[in-house]
Short mmCIF file of C-alpha atoms in Angstrom, two decimals:
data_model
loop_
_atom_site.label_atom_id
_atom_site.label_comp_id
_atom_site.label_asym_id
_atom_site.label_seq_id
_atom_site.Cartn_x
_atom_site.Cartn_y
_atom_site.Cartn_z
CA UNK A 271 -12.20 16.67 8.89
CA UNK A 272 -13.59 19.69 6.78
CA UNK A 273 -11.09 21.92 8.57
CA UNK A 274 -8.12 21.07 6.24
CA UNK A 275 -6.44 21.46 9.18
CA UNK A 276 -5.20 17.43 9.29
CA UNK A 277 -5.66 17.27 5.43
CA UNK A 278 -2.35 15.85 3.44
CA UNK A 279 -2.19 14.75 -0.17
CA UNK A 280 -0.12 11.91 -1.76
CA UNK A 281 2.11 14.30 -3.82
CA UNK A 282 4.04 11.22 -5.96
CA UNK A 283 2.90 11.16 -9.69
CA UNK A 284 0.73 8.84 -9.95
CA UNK A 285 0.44 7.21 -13.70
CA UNK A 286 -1.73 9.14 -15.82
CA UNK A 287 -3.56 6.48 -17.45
CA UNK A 288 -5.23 5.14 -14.33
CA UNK A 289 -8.38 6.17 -12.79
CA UNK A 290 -7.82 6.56 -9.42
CA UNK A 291 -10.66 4.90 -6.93
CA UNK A 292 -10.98 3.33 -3.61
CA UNK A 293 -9.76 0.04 -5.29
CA UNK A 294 -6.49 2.13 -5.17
CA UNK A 295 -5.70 2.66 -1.25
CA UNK A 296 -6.26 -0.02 1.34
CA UNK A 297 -6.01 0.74 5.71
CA UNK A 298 -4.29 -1.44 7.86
CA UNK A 299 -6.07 -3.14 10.61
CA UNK A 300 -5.34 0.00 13.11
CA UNK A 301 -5.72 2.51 10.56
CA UNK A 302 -2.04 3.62 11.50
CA UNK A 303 -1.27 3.04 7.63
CA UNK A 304 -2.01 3.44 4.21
CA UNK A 305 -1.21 1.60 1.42
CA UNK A 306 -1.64 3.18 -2.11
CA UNK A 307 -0.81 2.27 -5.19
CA UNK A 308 -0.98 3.85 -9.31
CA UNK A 309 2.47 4.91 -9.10
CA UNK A 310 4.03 5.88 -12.45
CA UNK A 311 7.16 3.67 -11.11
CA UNK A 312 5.07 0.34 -10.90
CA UNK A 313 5.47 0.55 -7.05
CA UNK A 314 2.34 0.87 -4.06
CA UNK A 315 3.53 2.81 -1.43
CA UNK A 316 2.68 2.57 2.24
CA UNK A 317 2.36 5.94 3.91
CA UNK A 318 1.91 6.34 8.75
CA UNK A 319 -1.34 8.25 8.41
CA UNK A 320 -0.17 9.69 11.61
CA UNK A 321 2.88 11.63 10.05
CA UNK A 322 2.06 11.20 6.70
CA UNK A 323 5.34 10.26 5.27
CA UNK A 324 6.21 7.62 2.86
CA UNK A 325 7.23 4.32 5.18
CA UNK A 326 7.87 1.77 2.19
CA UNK A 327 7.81 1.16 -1.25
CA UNK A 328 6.93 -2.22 -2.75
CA UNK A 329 7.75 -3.35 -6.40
CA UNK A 330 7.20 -6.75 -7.79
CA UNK A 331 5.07 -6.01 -10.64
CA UNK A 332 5.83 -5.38 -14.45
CA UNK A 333 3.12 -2.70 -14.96
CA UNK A 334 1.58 -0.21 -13.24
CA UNK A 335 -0.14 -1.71 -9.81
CA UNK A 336 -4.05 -0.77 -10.31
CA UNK A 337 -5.30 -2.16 -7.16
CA UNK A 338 -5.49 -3.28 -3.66
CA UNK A 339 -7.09 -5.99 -1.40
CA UNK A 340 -6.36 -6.93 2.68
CA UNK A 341 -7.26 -9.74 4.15
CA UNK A 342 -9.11 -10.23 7.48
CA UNK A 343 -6.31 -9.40 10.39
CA UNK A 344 -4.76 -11.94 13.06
CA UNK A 345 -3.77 -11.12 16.58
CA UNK A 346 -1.26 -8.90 16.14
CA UNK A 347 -2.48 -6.86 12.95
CA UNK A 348 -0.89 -9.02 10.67
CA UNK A 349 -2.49 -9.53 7.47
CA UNK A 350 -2.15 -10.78 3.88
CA UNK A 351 -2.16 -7.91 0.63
CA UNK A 352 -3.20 -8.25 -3.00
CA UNK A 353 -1.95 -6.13 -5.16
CA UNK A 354 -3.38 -6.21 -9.06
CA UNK A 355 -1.41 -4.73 -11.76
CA UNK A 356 -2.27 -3.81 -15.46
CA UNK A 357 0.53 -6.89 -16.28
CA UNK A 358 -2.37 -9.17 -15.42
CA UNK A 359 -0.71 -10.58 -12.29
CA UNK A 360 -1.63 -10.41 -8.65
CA UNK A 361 1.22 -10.66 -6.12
CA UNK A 362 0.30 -11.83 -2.28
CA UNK A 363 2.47 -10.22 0.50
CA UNK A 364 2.49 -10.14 3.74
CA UNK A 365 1.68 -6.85 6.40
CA UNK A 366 3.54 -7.65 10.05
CA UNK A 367 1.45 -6.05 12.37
CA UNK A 368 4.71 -6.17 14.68
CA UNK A 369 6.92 -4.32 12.42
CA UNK A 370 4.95 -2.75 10.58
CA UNK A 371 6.34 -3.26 7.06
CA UNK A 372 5.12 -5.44 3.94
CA UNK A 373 6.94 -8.49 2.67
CA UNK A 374 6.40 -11.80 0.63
CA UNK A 375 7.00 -14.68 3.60
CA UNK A 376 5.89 -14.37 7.36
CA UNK A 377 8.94 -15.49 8.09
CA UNK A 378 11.00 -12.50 7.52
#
């Protein structure tokens, strides 16, 4: 919307030496969420796109998360997220659709 009527900005500090992209913010199945990551704090961050407020943050990673991925989503919503960090490590989690909130089993 050109308006800038529903326009809102991330306003965390995000790390200085990463180039932020599209590799950087990933929408859940029902584009109710966003996940974004480049956080100074070595954290992505999932923010309602209907309120725009910070919902969760995620660590797990040594270094500064650089990137994103989602998998394909089940009944439900519920999905599987990559994140990449500059540690050279990629961490799976898991999105419940249900509760809306990111963990590292299904099962919780």
């Amino acid at each position: 919307n050109n308006s800038g009527i529903s326009k809102r900005q991330i306003t965390d500090l995000v790390d200085q030496s990463i180039q932020i992209n599209t590799h950087c913010f990933v929408v859940t199945a029902d584009n109710r969420y966003i996940l974004a990551c480049g956080f100074w704090d070595k954290s992505f961050r999932v923010y309602s796109t209907e309120t725009g407020k910070l919902t969760q943050i995620v660590f797990g990673h040594w270094d500064v998360v650089t990137c994103l991925a989602r998998s394909e989503s089940y009944i439900g919503g519920d999905c599987y997220i990559v994140s990449g960090s500059r540690d050279a490590t990629l961490l799976l989690w898991y999105w419940s659709g249900r509760h809306h909130i990111i963990g590292d089993n299904p099962n919780n």
